[in-house]
Amino acid sequence: MSVIDLDVVEDHERFRAELASIAPDGKRKWIYARKQTGKFYTLRTILSWFLLAFLLFSPFVKVGGHQFLLFNFLDWQFVFFGIPFWPSDFYFVALMFLTAVVTIVVFTSTLGRIWCGWLCPQTIFMEMVFRKIEWLIDGPPKEQARRDAGPWNWDRIWHYGLKVFIFFAISFVIANTFLSYIVSSDKLLLYIVDGPLAHIDLFIGLVFFTFVFFMVFFRFREQACVIACPYGRYMSALVDEKTIAVTYDFKRGEGRAKWTRDDTAAKKAAAGSAYKRPDNNGDCVDCFQCVTVCPTGIDIRNGIQMDCVNCTACIDACDEVMDKVGLPRGLIRYTSQAAVEKGSTSWFTPRIAAYMSVWAVLVIAVAAMFFMRSTVEVNILRQEGTTWVTTTQGLGNVYRMEIVNKSSDPLNYTIRVSEPQAAKIIPLGMPGNVAAQSAIKGRFIVSMPKSSITSSSMKLTIHVEGNGKHLRDIHTSFLSP
Ligand code: SF4
Ligand code: SF4
């Protein structure tokens, strides 16, 4: 592994060797992001309300008696949009997760980290919940920095204490919400009624995850995106010069220079016609507003960087500046590197075509598996470790049976041996029907008169019917001496 010598890195290239939030001595550089306003921020705020409402309330929405979404990895129970999936649907569920991953790959390679900026729970909670609370309690960035650098006086203590209390309370709500997606909202409510002592192990886990969420949003913050998140890491392998992302138009913006009185005068003289700044200056007025709003502390003017979560805050900040000086908006905008450099707006490359082909195949496979998915599963196997037993009729073999009813209606089933017809079934404590969305297990003996036994391993066909309809013919064997 090569080590970058920071002493020989040019100043304008240092961003490639350093993280904006880590000082050269390795200490954390705290990011005090400025509050932004603007078109994209408003859209993101509205979207965040919907997403937060969905996240918080969807565990309480029931479809056909099932939670709308359930991801019970512990007992391998999944419900998607009210449709339950069973352990026997393992391949189907795995394929759905794979399709979800490939969907993100397709989106990332065409639209960059649109997931990070607009949809990721980390960004939404950090920027739309915790950051806003912080601004309310601690004030603007300068005030926050001043307080943090000052002594532990009463002013700093109560601000800090209030923030810790509110952040921890919200983290507790988040931990409970995620728990309701895993154990179900019904069980969660039951646990709340029972009290923490009745489920102490679960409560300890809940407090632990509350603490984890608290630390993520109180201290770790943007580090989750720039260091910890694996998606952020592999994003660099998915984007190229044609990927549409938050991009600085360096052709228009460089050489950057402060806005001067000469600019104002020249702008006035141009009186609405095409205007070019004096001294061959670019449109960037070097105001650093795009940097002060950035939640990861980077300067987008350095080009596309892995630390950029595409939150669009710099677009809004720069548009505001452009409005003030009277230059066209869009110096920072959603576009691609190729569009800025060569004017090419095409995003459809052979790589994208390949990703989309894989994605289309997966979507078709998932849809086909869904429609072909059987609503009833029947498994009959001979009882392990047994050969034959003596029955009043002659000889018998013991079998195990499992019926899974994935439908929303109860299932009345019957089983009989269709071949050879002399064989009879003797149930061993098998339930008579299977309730909706449930499974039963039981055992039975197939008994055969000795006169009908023609070989030591005879073929046997068991006919299963459900609600009067033929379900399965199960082929197995019958052993005898
Ligand atoms: S560079 Fe712009 S889009 Fe990227 S994280 Fe910073 S503010 Fe958000
Ligand atoms: S906000 Fe716009 S004008 Fe100001 S420094 Fe950033 S890119 Fe340049």
Short mmCIF file of C-alpha atoms and ligand atoms in Angstrom, two decimals:
data_model
loop_
_atom_site.label_atom_id
_atom_site.label_comp_id
_atom_site.label_asym_id
_atom_site.label_seq_id
_atom_site.Cartn_x
_atom_site.Cartn_y
_atom_site.Cartn_z
CA MET A 1 0.00 0.00 0.00
CA SER A 2 1.43 3.39 -0.93
CA VAL A 3 1.35 6.22 1.61
CA ILE A 4 0.56 9.74 0.42
CA ASP A 5 3.13 12.27 1.58
CA LEU A 6 1.01 15.31 2.43
CA ASP A 7 4.07 17.59 2.33
CA VAL A 8 4.45 17.09 -1.40
CA VAL A 9 0.76 17.33 -2.28
CA GLU A 10 -0.06 20.64 -4.00
CA ASP A 11 -2.48 22.83 -2.00
CA HIS A 12 -5.21 22.69 -4.65
CA GLU A 13 -4.91 18.89 -4.72
CA ARG A 14 -4.99 18.34 -0.95
CA PHE A 15 -8.67 17.45 -1.02
CA ARG A 16 -7.68 14.21 -2.77
CA ALA A 17 -5.47 13.18 0.14
CA GLU A 18 -7.51 14.48 3.07
CA LEU A 19 -11.03 14.20 4.38
CA ALA A 20 -12.73 17.57 4.84
CA SER A 21 -13.83 16.51 8.31
CA ILE A 22 -10.42 15.23 9.50
CA ALA A 23 -7.58 17.63 10.27
CA PRO A 24 -4.05 16.78 9.03
CA ASP A 25 -3.12 15.77 12.59
CA GLY A 26 -5.89 13.14 12.48
CA LYS A 27 -8.30 15.01 14.77
CA ARG A 28 -11.93 15.50 13.86
CA LYS A 29 -12.80 18.79 12.20
CA TRP A 30 -16.37 19.48 13.28
CA ILE A 31 -18.66 20.47 10.41
CA TYR A 32 -20.99 23.33 11.26
CA ALA A 33 -23.27 23.31 8.24
CA ARG A 34 -25.18 26.48 7.52
CA LYS A 35 -28.95 26.42 7.20
CA GLN A 36 -29.96 26.59 3.55
CA THR A 37 -33.09 27.57 1.70
CA GLY A 38 -34.06 27.08 -1.90
CA LYS A 39 -35.95 24.98 -4.41
CA PHE A 40 -34.17 21.70 -3.77
CA TYR A 41 -34.17 22.09 -0.02
CA THR A 42 -37.93 22.67 -0.05
CA LEU A 43 -38.48 19.60 -2.24
CA ARG A 44 -36.26 17.48 0.00
CA THR A 45 -38.09 18.75 3.10
CA ILE A 46 -41.50 17.80 1.65
CA LEU A 47 -40.21 14.40 0.54
CA SER A 48 -38.69 13.82 3.98
CA TRP A 49 -42.09 14.39 5.65
CA PHE A 50 -43.61 11.65 3.49
CA LEU A 51 -40.71 9.28 4.06
CA LEU A 52 -40.63 9.87 7.81
CA ALA A 53 -44.40 9.40 8.07
CA PHE A 54 -44.10 6.18 6.06
CA LEU A 55 -41.22 4.88 8.18
CA LEU A 56 -42.96 5.66 11.47
CA PHE A 57 -46.50 4.57 10.61
CA SER A 58 -46.22 1.77 8.06
CA PRO A 59 -45.57 -0.89 10.80
CA PHE A 60 -49.08 -0.10 12.05
CA VAL A 61 -50.72 -0.49 8.64
CA LYS A 62 -52.30 -3.91 8.11
CA VAL A 63 -53.17 -5.49 4.77
CA GLY A 64 -55.23 -8.69 4.94
CA GLY A 65 -54.36 -8.98 8.63
CA HIS A 66 -50.61 -8.68 7.97
CA GLN A 67 -48.22 -5.88 8.74
CA PHE A 68 -47.54 -3.90 5.55
CA LEU A 69 -43.78 -4.48 5.80
CA LEU A 70 -42.01 -6.95 8.08
CA PHE A 71 -38.36 -8.02 8.01
CA ASN A 72 -38.10 -10.64 10.71
CA PHE A 73 -34.61 -11.98 9.98
CA LEU A 74 -34.59 -13.77 13.34
CA ASP A 75 -37.49 -16.13 12.48
CA TRP A 76 -37.14 -15.73 8.72
CA GLN A 77 -40.57 -14.16 8.26
CA PHE A 78 -40.99 -11.45 5.68
CA VAL A 79 -44.04 -9.48 4.62
CA PHE A 80 -43.85 -7.19 1.61
CA PHE A 81 -46.85 -4.96 0.94
CA GLY A 82 -49.04 -7.21 3.08
CA ILE A 83 -47.99 -10.44 1.32
CA PRO A 84 -46.27 -12.88 3.68
CA PHE A 85 -43.27 -14.95 2.57
CA TRP A 86 -42.27 -18.21 4.22
CA PRO A 87 -38.90 -19.93 4.78
CA SER A 88 -39.77 -22.02 1.71
CA ASP A 89 -39.76 -18.74 -0.28
CA PHE A 90 -36.08 -18.24 0.58
CA TYR A 91 -34.94 -18.08 -3.06
CA PHE A 92 -37.71 -15.68 -3.92
CA VAL A 93 -36.86 -13.31 -1.05
CA ALA A 94 -33.13 -13.56 -1.84
CA LEU A 95 -33.88 -12.72 -5.48
CA MET A 96 -35.96 -9.72 -4.41
CA PHE A 97 -33.09 -8.39 -2.28
CA LEU A 98 -30.68 -8.95 -5.17
CA THR A 99 -33.06 -7.05 -7.48
CA ALA A 100 -33.19 -4.20 -4.97
CA VAL A 101 -29.37 -4.03 -4.93
CA VAL A 102 -29.19 -4.04 -8.75
CA THR A 103 -31.89 -1.32 -8.84
CA ILE A 104 -29.63 0.87 -6.69
CA VAL A 105 -26.70 0.03 -8.98
CA VAL A 106 -28.69 1.15 -12.06
CA PHE A 107 -29.81 4.33 -10.32
CA THR A 108 -26.31 5.12 -9.07
CA SER A 109 -24.64 4.63 -12.44
CA THR A 110 -27.15 6.93 -14.13
CA LEU A 111 -28.14 9.42 -11.42
CA GLY A 112 -25.23 9.20 -8.97
CA ARG A 113 -25.92 9.12 -5.25
CA ILE A 114 -29.54 10.14 -5.59
CA TRP A 115 -30.34 7.58 -2.90
CA CYS A 116 -27.95 9.25 -0.42
CA GLY A 117 -29.20 12.78 -0.94
CA TRP A 118 -32.92 12.18 -1.17
CA LEU A 119 -33.91 8.83 0.30
CA CYS A 120 -31.35 7.43 2.74
CA PRO A 121 -32.66 7.32 6.35
CA GLN A 122 -29.24 8.47 7.60
CA THR A 123 -29.36 11.69 5.53
CA ILE A 124 -33.04 12.29 6.21
CA PHE A 125 -32.73 11.92 9.97
CA MET A 126 -29.44 13.85 10.11
CA GLU A 127 -30.34 16.77 7.84
CA MET A 128 -34.11 16.95 8.21
CA VAL A 129 -34.53 16.09 11.89
CA PHE A 130 -31.41 16.31 14.04
CA ARG A 131 -29.70 19.19 12.20
CA LYS A 132 -32.88 21.27 12.33
CA ILE A 133 -33.25 20.64 16.06
CA GLU A 134 -29.63 21.60 16.52
CA TRP A 135 -30.16 24.89 14.68
CA LEU A 136 -33.18 25.54 16.90
CA ILE A 137 -31.30 24.85 20.14
CA ASP A 138 -27.79 26.01 19.31
CA GLY A 139 -28.39 28.68 16.69
CA PRO A 140 -26.38 29.27 13.50
CA PRO A 141 -22.94 27.71 12.86
CA LYS A 142 -20.92 30.66 14.22
CA GLU A 143 -22.80 30.53 17.52
CA GLN A 144 -22.40 26.76 17.72
CA ALA A 145 -18.64 27.01 17.08
CA ARG A 146 -18.24 29.81 19.63
CA ARG A 147 -20.08 27.82 22.30
CA ASP A 148 -18.15 24.63 21.56
CA ALA A 149 -14.85 26.47 21.84
CA GLY A 150 -15.86 28.22 25.07
CA PRO A 151 -15.80 27.12 28.71
CA TRP A 152 -18.34 24.76 30.30
CA ASN A 153 -20.46 27.59 31.67
CA TRP A 154 -24.22 27.42 32.36
CA ASP A 155 -25.08 28.55 28.81
CA ARG A 156 -23.06 25.73 27.27
CA ILE A 157 -24.27 23.12 29.81
CA TRP A 158 -27.98 23.70 29.30
CA HIS A 159 -27.67 23.82 25.51
CA TYR A 160 -25.67 20.60 25.57
CA GLY A 161 -27.99 18.91 28.07
CA LEU A 162 -31.15 19.80 26.18
CA LYS A 163 -29.65 18.58 22.92
CA VAL A 164 -28.54 15.27 24.47
CA PHE A 165 -31.99 14.73 25.97
CA ILE A 166 -33.89 15.42 22.73
CA PHE A 167 -31.42 13.49 20.54
CA PHE A 168 -31.63 10.49 22.88
CA ALA A 169 -35.45 10.59 22.97
CA ILE A 170 -35.64 10.64 19.17
CA SER A 171 -33.04 7.87 18.94
CA PHE A 172 -35.25 5.79 21.27
CA VAL A 173 -38.20 6.33 18.93
CA ILE A 174 -36.05 5.33 15.94
CA ALA A 175 -34.84 2.17 17.72
CA ASN A 176 -38.46 1.23 18.54
CA THR A 177 -39.52 1.89 14.96
CA PHE A 178 -36.82 -0.39 13.55
CA LEU A 179 -37.74 -3.02 16.14
CA SER A 180 -41.37 -2.92 14.98
CA TYR A 181 -40.16 -3.79 11.46
CA ILE A 182 -38.34 -6.82 12.88
CA VAL A 183 -40.58 -8.27 15.58
CA SER A 184 -43.85 -6.66 14.30
CA SER A 185 -45.75 -3.70 15.74
CA ASP A 186 -48.22 -6.04 17.51
CA LYS A 187 -45.44 -7.68 19.51
CA LEU A 188 -43.81 -4.33 20.21
CA LEU A 189 -47.06 -2.95 21.68
CA LEU A 190 -47.41 -6.13 23.71
CA TYR A 191 -43.86 -5.71 25.06
CA ILE A 192 -44.65 -2.09 25.98
CA VAL A 193 -47.78 -3.19 27.89
CA ASP A 194 -45.82 -6.00 29.63
CA GLY A 195 -43.14 -3.52 30.70
CA PRO A 196 -39.35 -3.71 30.19
CA LEU A 197 -38.72 -6.18 33.05
CA ALA A 198 -40.84 -8.86 31.38
CA HIS A 199 -38.57 -8.76 28.29
CA ILE A 200 -35.32 -7.58 29.79
CA ASP A 201 -33.05 -9.00 27.05
CA LEU A 202 -35.03 -7.20 24.37
CA PHE A 203 -35.05 -4.00 26.42
CA ILE A 204 -31.26 -4.12 26.83
CA GLY A 205 -30.96 -4.55 23.05
CA LEU A 206 -33.30 -1.60 22.55
CA VAL A 207 -31.28 0.64 24.84
CA PHE A 208 -28.08 -0.48 23.11
CA PHE A 209 -29.42 0.42 19.66
CA THR A 210 -30.83 3.69 21.01
CA PHE A 211 -27.32 4.53 22.15
CA VAL A 212 -25.91 3.52 18.74
CA PHE A 213 -28.40 5.79 16.91
CA PHE A 214 -27.73 8.56 19.40
CA MET A 215 -23.97 8.37 18.84
CA VAL A 216 -24.43 8.23 15.06
CA PHE A 217 -26.48 11.44 15.00
CA PHE A 218 -24.84 13.24 17.92
CA ARG A 219 -21.18 12.54 17.15
CA PHE A 220 -20.49 10.31 14.14
CA ARG A 221 -22.72 12.17 11.68
CA GLU A 222 -21.25 12.67 8.19
CA GLN A 223 -18.55 10.11 9.03
CA ALA A 224 -21.23 7.45 8.57
CA CYS A 225 -21.49 8.52 4.91
CA VAL A 226 -17.84 9.25 4.14
CA ILE A 227 -16.19 6.42 6.10
CA ALA A 228 -18.60 3.74 7.26
CA CYS A 229 -21.20 3.32 4.54
CA PRO A 230 -20.22 0.57 2.07
CA TYR A 231 -22.53 2.01 -0.56
CA GLY A 232 -20.54 5.26 -0.52
CA ARG A 233 -17.37 3.20 -1.11
CA TYR A 234 -18.56 1.17 -4.05
CA MET A 235 -20.28 4.20 -5.57
CA SER A 236 -16.92 5.26 -7.02
CA ALA A 237 -16.86 2.06 -9.06
CA LEU A 238 -20.31 2.77 -10.51
CA VAL A 239 -20.13 6.38 -11.62
CA ASP A 240 -18.32 7.70 -14.67
CA GLU A 241 -18.09 10.99 -16.54
CA LYS A 242 -21.59 10.52 -17.96
CA THR A 243 -23.27 9.96 -14.59
CA ILE A 244 -25.64 12.78 -13.70
CA ALA A 245 -24.71 14.20 -10.30
CA VAL A 246 -24.39 17.48 -8.42
CA THR A 247 -21.62 19.08 -10.50
CA TYR A 248 -19.80 22.38 -10.57
CA ASP A 249 -19.61 23.90 -14.07
CA PHE A 250 -15.89 24.66 -13.96
CA LYS A 251 -15.89 25.91 -17.56
CA ARG A 252 -18.26 28.66 -16.57
CA GLY A 253 -17.02 29.21 -13.03
CA GLU A 254 -13.21 29.32 -13.34
CA GLY A 255 -11.16 31.60 -12.75
CA ARG A 256 -13.02 32.35 -9.72
CA ALA A 257 -12.76 35.87 -8.32
CA LYS A 258 -14.63 37.97 -5.79
CA TRP A 259 -17.48 40.09 -7.08
CA THR A 260 -16.30 43.71 -7.29
CA ARG A 261 -17.72 47.15 -8.00
CA ASP A 262 -16.35 46.78 -11.56
CA ASP A 263 -18.52 43.69 -11.93
CA THR A 264 -21.58 45.59 -10.74
CA ALA A 265 -20.84 48.45 -13.12
CA ALA A 266 -20.17 46.14 -16.08
CA LYS A 267 -23.36 44.20 -15.28
CA LYS A 268 -25.34 47.44 -15.31
CA ALA A 269 -23.75 48.52 -18.59
CA ALA A 270 -24.63 45.17 -20.21
CA ALA A 271 -28.29 46.00 -19.40
CA GLY A 272 -29.70 42.53 -19.84
CA SER A 273 -27.56 41.44 -22.82
CA ALA A 274 -25.00 38.60 -22.56
CA TYR A 275 -22.57 39.55 -19.88
CA LYS A 276 -18.97 38.50 -19.34
CA ARG A 277 -17.08 39.44 -16.23
CA PRO A 278 -14.08 41.74 -16.69
CA ASP A 279 -10.48 40.38 -16.62
CA ASN A 280 -11.66 37.02 -18.02
CA ASN A 281 -13.02 36.06 -14.60
CA GLY A 282 -15.39 33.15 -14.39
CA ASP A 283 -18.85 33.27 -12.84
CA CYS A 284 -17.76 31.82 -9.49
CA VAL A 285 -17.50 34.77 -7.10
CA ASP A 286 -15.49 32.68 -4.64
CA CYS A 287 -17.96 33.32 -1.83
CA PHE A 288 -17.65 29.81 -0.30
CA GLN A 289 -21.41 29.69 0.32
CA CYS A 290 -21.50 26.24 -1.35
CA VAL A 291 -18.90 25.06 1.17
CA THR A 292 -20.58 26.51 4.26
CA VAL A 293 -23.82 24.63 3.61
CA CYS A 294 -22.18 21.31 2.80
CA PRO A 295 -22.93 18.69 5.48
CA THR A 296 -19.73 16.80 4.64
CA GLY A 297 -17.65 19.98 4.53
CA ILE A 298 -16.32 19.58 1.00
CA ASP A 299 -15.79 22.06 -1.81
CA ILE A 300 -17.76 20.82 -4.82
CA ARG A 301 -15.60 23.04 -7.02
CA ASN A 302 -12.84 20.45 -6.66
CA GLY A 303 -14.91 18.08 -8.78
CA ILE A 304 -16.88 14.92 -8.05
CA GLN A 305 -15.77 13.48 -4.73
CA MET A 306 -16.67 10.37 -2.76
CA ASP A 307 -17.65 12.54 0.22
CA CYS A 308 -20.43 14.22 -1.76
CA VAL A 309 -23.79 12.73 -0.81
CA ASN A 310 -25.56 14.71 -3.55
CA CYS A 311 -27.73 16.54 -1.04
CA THR A 312 -28.09 19.56 -3.41
CA ALA A 313 -27.48 22.07 -0.60
CA CYS A 314 -24.66 23.66 -2.63
CA ILE A 315 -26.96 24.04 -5.67
CA ASP A 316 -29.42 26.07 -3.61
CA ALA A 317 -26.65 28.10 -1.96
CA CYS A 318 -24.99 28.94 -5.28
CA ASP A 319 -28.28 29.74 -7.02
CA GLU A 320 -28.99 32.22 -4.24
CA VAL A 321 -25.62 33.88 -4.82
CA MET A 322 -26.15 33.95 -8.59
CA ASP A 323 -29.54 35.61 -8.04
CA LYS A 324 -27.90 38.26 -5.87
CA VAL A 325 -25.21 39.17 -8.39
CA GLY A 326 -27.59 38.81 -11.32
CA LEU A 327 -25.86 35.91 -13.09
CA PRO A 328 -27.74 32.88 -14.44
CA ARG A 329 -28.48 30.09 -11.98
CA GLY A 330 -27.00 26.62 -12.40
CA LEU A 331 -23.28 27.20 -11.85
CA ILE A 332 -23.66 24.13 -9.65
CA ARG A 333 -26.39 21.86 -10.99
CA TYR A 334 -27.48 18.33 -11.76
CA THR A 335 -25.44 17.45 -14.81
CA SER A 336 -22.58 15.19 -15.82
CA GLN A 337 -18.86 15.81 -16.09
CA ALA A 338 -19.10 14.99 -19.81
CA ALA A 339 -21.88 17.55 -20.27
CA VAL A 340 -19.76 20.28 -18.67
CA GLU A 341 -16.56 19.32 -20.49
CA LYS A 342 -17.82 18.29 -23.93
CA GLY A 343 -21.44 19.37 -23.98
CA SER A 344 -22.52 15.73 -24.34
CA THR A 345 -25.79 15.03 -22.57
CA SER A 346 -25.98 11.34 -23.46
CA TRP A 347 -25.98 9.11 -20.38
CA PHE A 348 -26.77 5.80 -22.05
CA THR A 349 -23.49 3.88 -22.28
CA PRO A 350 -22.82 0.16 -22.97
CA ARG A 351 -22.19 -0.21 -19.22
CA ILE A 352 -25.62 1.23 -18.37
CA ALA A 353 -27.19 -0.99 -21.04
CA ALA A 354 -25.55 -4.04 -19.41
CA TYR A 355 -26.75 -3.05 -15.92
CA MET A 356 -30.26 -2.43 -17.22
CA SER A 357 -30.33 -5.78 -19.01
CA VAL A 358 -29.39 -7.61 -15.80
CA TRP A 359 -31.95 -5.55 -13.90
CA ALA A 360 -34.70 -6.30 -16.45
CA VAL A 361 -33.94 -10.05 -16.29
CA LEU A 362 -34.15 -9.96 -12.49
CA VAL A 363 -37.41 -7.99 -12.47
CA ILE A 364 -38.97 -10.45 -14.95
CA ALA A 365 -37.69 -13.39 -12.87
CA VAL A 366 -39.15 -11.91 -9.66
CA ALA A 367 -42.50 -11.20 -11.36
CA ALA A 368 -42.63 -14.70 -12.88
CA MET A 369 -41.75 -16.35 -9.55
CA PHE A 370 -44.39 -14.26 -7.81
CA PHE A 371 -47.16 -15.28 -10.19
CA MET A 372 -46.06 -18.92 -10.26
CA ARG A 373 -45.70 -19.05 -6.49
CA SER A 374 -47.93 -21.76 -5.07
CA THR A 375 -50.26 -20.75 -2.23
CA VAL A 376 -50.11 -24.21 -0.65
CA GLU A 377 -47.05 -26.35 -0.04
CA VAL A 378 -47.19 -30.01 0.88
CA ASN A 379 -44.18 -32.04 1.98
CA ILE A 380 -44.39 -35.73 2.89
CA LEU A 381 -41.27 -37.67 3.87
CA ARG A 382 -40.77 -41.02 5.48
CA GLN A 383 -39.95 -40.69 9.20
CA GLU A 384 -36.17 -40.74 9.57
CA GLY A 385 -34.63 -43.83 11.19
CA THR A 386 -37.70 -46.06 10.71
CA THR A 387 -38.32 -49.05 8.42
CA TRP A 388 -41.66 -50.81 8.98
CA VAL A 389 -44.07 -51.47 11.82
CA THR A 390 -46.74 -54.10 12.36
CA THR A 391 -50.35 -52.90 12.05
CA THR A 392 -53.70 -54.72 12.50
CA GLN A 393 -53.99 -54.75 8.71
CA GLY A 394 -50.48 -56.03 8.00
CA LEU A 395 -47.38 -53.81 7.74
CA GLY A 396 -47.03 -50.05 7.98
CA ASN A 397 -44.52 -47.25 7.31
CA VAL A 398 -44.46 -43.95 9.27
CA TYR A 399 -44.41 -40.62 7.36
CA ARG A 400 -43.99 -37.00 8.35
CA MET A 401 -46.13 -34.35 6.70
CA GLU A 402 -46.02 -30.56 6.58
CA ILE A 403 -48.65 -28.37 4.91
CA VAL A 404 -48.05 -24.61 4.52
CA ASN A 405 -51.13 -22.55 3.72
CA LYS A 406 -49.92 -19.20 2.34
CA SER A 407 -53.41 -18.11 1.26
CA SER A 408 -55.79 -15.88 3.22
CA ASP A 409 -58.43 -18.67 3.54
CA PRO A 410 -58.45 -21.74 5.80
CA LEU A 411 -57.59 -25.01 4.08
CA ASN A 412 -59.53 -28.24 4.69
CA TYR A 413 -57.37 -31.03 3.36
CA THR A 414 -57.71 -34.77 2.82
CA ILE A 415 -55.03 -37.31 2.02
CA ARG A 416 -55.32 -40.86 0.71
CA VAL A 417 -53.09 -43.39 -0.98
CA SER A 418 -54.08 -43.55 -4.64
CA GLU A 419 -51.58 -46.25 -5.57
CA PRO A 420 -51.58 -49.11 -4.50
CA GLN A 421 -55.25 -48.85 -3.60
CA ALA A 422 -55.05 -51.51 -0.86
CA ALA A 423 -52.98 -49.14 1.30
CA LYS A 424 -54.77 -47.12 3.97
CA ILE A 425 -53.74 -44.05 5.99
CA ILE A 426 -53.81 -44.13 9.80
CA PRO A 427 -53.45 -40.51 11.10
CA LEU A 428 -51.21 -39.93 14.13
CA GLY A 429 -52.53 -36.73 15.70
CA MET A 430 -52.79 -34.63 12.54
CA PRO A 431 -54.88 -31.43 12.70
CA GLY A 432 -57.93 -31.51 10.40
CA ASN A 433 -57.36 -28.20 8.64
CA VAL A 434 -54.79 -25.46 8.20
CA ALA A 435 -55.67 -21.92 9.22
CA ALA A 436 -54.98 -19.07 6.79
CA GLN A 437 -51.30 -18.02 6.61
CA SER A 438 -50.12 -20.83 8.81
CA ALA A 439 -48.55 -24.26 8.70
CA ILE A 440 -49.20 -27.63 10.35
CA LYS A 441 -46.98 -30.61 10.94
CA GLY A 442 -48.14 -34.14 11.60
CA ARG A 443 -47.42 -37.83 11.16
CA PHE A 444 -49.35 -40.78 9.75
CA ILE A 445 -48.90 -44.46 9.03
CA VAL A 446 -49.53 -46.02 5.65
CA SER A 447 -50.77 -49.52 6.35
CA MET A 448 -50.84 -52.32 3.76
CA PRO A 449 -52.14 -55.94 3.88
CA LYS A 450 -49.25 -58.40 3.60
CA SER A 451 -50.95 -59.97 0.57
CA SER A 452 -50.64 -56.68 -1.39
CA ILE A 453 -46.91 -56.27 -0.75
CA THR A 454 -45.07 -57.26 -3.91
CA SER A 455 -41.51 -56.04 -3.19
CA SER A 456 -39.32 -54.81 -0.32
CA SER A 457 -39.54 -51.22 -1.68
CA MET A 458 -42.86 -50.50 -3.34
CA LYS A 459 -43.76 -47.26 -5.07
CA LEU A 460 -46.47 -45.30 -3.27
CA THR A 461 -48.55 -42.33 -4.49
CA ILE A 462 -50.25 -40.14 -1.89
CA HIS A 463 -53.07 -37.97 -3.19
CA VAL A 464 -53.63 -34.64 -1.38
CA GLU A 465 -56.74 -32.49 -1.81
CA GLY A 466 -57.46 -29.03 -0.36
CA ASN A 467 -60.94 -27.48 -0.15
CA GLY A 468 -62.19 -30.16 -2.53
CA LYS A 469 -59.51 -29.52 -5.18
CA HIS A 470 -56.60 -31.72 -6.16
CA LEU A 471 -53.39 -30.24 -4.73
CA ARG A 472 -50.55 -32.72 -5.13
CA ASP A 473 -49.63 -36.31 -5.87
CA ILE A 474 -46.64 -37.15 -3.72
CA HIS A 475 -44.52 -40.12 -4.77
CA THR A 476 -42.63 -42.01 -2.11
CA SER A 477 -41.76 -45.61 -1.21
CA PHE A 478 -43.08 -48.26 1.13
CA LEU A 479 -40.50 -50.53 2.80
CA SER A 480 -41.10 -54.07 3.96
CA PRO A 481 -38.94 -57.07 4.91
S1 SF4 B 1 -20.95 19.01 -2.28
FE1 SF4 B 1 -23.04 19.80 -2.43
S2 SF4 B 1 -24.30 18.04 -2.93
FE2 SF4 B 1 -22.31 17.27 -2.23
S3 SF4 B 1 -22.63 16.88 -0.05
FE3 SF4 B 1 -21.78 18.94 -0.22
S4 SF4 B 1 -23.56 20.28 -0.32
FE4 SF4 B 1 -24.29 18.22 -0.70
S1 SF4 B 2 -21.53 29.36 -4.06
FE1 SF4 B 2 -21.22 29.47 -6.27
S2 SF4 B 2 -20.22 31.42 -6.55
FE2 SF4 B 2 -20.01 30.95 -4.38
S3 SF4 B 2 -18.06 29.87 -4.24
FE3 SF4 B 2 -19.62 28.31 -4.53
S4 SF4 B 2 -19.63 28.00 -6.73
FE4 SF4 B 2 -18.60 29.92 -6.41
#
